[in-house]
mmCIF file of C-alpha atoms in Angstrom:
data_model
loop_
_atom_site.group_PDB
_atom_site.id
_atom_site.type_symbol
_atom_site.label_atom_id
_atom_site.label_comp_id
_atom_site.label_asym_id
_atom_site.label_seq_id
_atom_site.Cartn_x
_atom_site.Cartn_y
_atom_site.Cartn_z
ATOM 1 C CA UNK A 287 99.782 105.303 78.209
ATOM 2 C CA UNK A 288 98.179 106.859 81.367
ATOM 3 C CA UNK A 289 100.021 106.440 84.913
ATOM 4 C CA UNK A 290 96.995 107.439 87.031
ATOM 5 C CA UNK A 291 93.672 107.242 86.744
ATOM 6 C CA UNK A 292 91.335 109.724 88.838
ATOM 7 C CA UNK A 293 88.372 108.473 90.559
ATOM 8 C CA UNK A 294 85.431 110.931 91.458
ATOM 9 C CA UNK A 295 83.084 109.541 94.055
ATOM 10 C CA UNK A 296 80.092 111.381 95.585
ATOM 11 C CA UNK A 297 78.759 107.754 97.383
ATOM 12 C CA UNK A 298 76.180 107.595 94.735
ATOM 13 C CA UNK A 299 75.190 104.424 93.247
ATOM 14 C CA UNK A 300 76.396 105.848 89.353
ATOM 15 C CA UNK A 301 79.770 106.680 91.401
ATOM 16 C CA UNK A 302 79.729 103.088 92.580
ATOM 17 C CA UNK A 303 79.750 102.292 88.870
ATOM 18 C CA UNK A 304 82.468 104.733 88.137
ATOM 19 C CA UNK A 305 84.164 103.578 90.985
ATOM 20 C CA UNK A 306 84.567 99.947 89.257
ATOM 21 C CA UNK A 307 84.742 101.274 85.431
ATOM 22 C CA UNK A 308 87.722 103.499 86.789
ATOM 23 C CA UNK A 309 89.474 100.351 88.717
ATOM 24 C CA UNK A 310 89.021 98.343 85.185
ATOM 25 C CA UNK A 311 90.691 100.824 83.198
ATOM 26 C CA UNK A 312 93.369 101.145 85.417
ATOM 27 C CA UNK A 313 94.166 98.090 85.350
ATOM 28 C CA UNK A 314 94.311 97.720 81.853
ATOM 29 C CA UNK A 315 97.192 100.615 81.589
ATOM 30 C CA UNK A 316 98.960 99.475 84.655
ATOM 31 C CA UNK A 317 98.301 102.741 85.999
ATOM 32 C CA UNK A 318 97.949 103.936 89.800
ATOM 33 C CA UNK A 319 94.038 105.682 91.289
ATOM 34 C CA UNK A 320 93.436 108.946 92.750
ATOM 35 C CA UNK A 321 90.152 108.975 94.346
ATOM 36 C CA UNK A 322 88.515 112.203 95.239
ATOM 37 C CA UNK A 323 85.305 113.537 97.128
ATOM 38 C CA UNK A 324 85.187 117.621 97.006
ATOM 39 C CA UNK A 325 83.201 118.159 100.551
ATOM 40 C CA UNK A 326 80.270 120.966 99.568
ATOM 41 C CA UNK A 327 80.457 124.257 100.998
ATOM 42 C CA UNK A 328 80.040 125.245 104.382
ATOM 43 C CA UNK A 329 76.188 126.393 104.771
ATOM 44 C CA UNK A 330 75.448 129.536 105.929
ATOM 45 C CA UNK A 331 72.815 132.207 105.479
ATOM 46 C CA UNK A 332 73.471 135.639 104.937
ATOM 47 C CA UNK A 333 71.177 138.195 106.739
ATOM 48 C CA UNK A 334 73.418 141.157 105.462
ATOM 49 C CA UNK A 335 76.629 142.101 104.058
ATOM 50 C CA UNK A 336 78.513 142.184 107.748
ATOM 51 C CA UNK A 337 76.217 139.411 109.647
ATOM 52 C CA UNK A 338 75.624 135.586 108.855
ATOM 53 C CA UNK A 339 74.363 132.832 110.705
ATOM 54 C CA UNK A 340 76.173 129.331 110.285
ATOM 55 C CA UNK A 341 73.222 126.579 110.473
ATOM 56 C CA UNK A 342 75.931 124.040 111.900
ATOM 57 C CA UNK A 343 78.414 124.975 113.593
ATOM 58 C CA UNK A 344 81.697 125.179 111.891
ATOM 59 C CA UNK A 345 83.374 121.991 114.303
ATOM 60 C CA UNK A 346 80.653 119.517 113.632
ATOM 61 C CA UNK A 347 80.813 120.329 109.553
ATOM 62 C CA UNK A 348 84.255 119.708 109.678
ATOM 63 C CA UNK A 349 83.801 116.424 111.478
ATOM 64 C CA UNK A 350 80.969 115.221 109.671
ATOM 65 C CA UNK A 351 82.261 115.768 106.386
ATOM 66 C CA UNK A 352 85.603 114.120 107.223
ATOM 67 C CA UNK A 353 84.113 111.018 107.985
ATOM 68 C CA UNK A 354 81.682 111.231 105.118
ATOM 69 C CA UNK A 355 84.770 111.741 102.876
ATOM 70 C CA UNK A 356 86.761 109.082 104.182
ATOM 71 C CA UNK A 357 84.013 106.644 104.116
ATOM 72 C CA UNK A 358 83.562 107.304 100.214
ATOM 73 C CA UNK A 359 87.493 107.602 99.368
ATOM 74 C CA UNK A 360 87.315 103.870 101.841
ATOM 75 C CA UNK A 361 85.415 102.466 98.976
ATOM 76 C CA UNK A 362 87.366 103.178 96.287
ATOM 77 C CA UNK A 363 90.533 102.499 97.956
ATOM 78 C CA UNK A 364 89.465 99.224 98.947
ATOM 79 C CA UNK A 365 88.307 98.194 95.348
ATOM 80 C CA UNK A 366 91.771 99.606 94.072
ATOM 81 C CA UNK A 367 93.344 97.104 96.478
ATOM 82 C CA UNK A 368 91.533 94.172 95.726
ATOM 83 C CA UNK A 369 92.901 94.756 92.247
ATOM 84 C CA UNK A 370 96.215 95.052 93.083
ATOM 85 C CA UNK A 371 96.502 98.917 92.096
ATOM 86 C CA UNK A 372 98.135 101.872 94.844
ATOM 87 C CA UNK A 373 95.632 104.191 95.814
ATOM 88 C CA UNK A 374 95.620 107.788 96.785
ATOM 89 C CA UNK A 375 93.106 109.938 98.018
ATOM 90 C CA UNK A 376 92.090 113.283 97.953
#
């Protein structure tokens, strides 16, 4: 009935919960996981229309929530594996 399941994760400890109710229906269908993490946006505060002032620089967001991202989609490929399933991440 369903090829892929999608997997949101946000590293809580509900999406840890997700995370394992998502592998267990997946299973059941024989379908593939998608996990995904959608990175927040990039802060900044406005001091006018034509001026802003980024509170971290744009390199170290960008870094930061790469490996933030990876280590959440991490867990959820590494439960997929364990039960046998293929794994993508987003």
């Amino acid at each position: 009935m369903y090829k892929r399941i999608l997997i949101a994760t946000d590293g809580s400890k509900l999406s840890k919960k997700a995370i394992q109710h998502g592998i267990d229906l997946a299973t059941a269908f024989g379908a593939s996981v998608v996990g995904f993490h959608c990175r927040p946006p990039f802060p900044m505060i406005y001091y006018g229309e034509p001026v802003f002032v980024e509170i971290v620089p744009a390199k170290d967001y960008e870094r930061e929530t790469t490996a933030t991202a990876l280590r959440f989609l991490g867990e959820v490929e590494a439960a997929a594996k364990k039960a046998g399933l293929a794994f993508k991440g987003v």
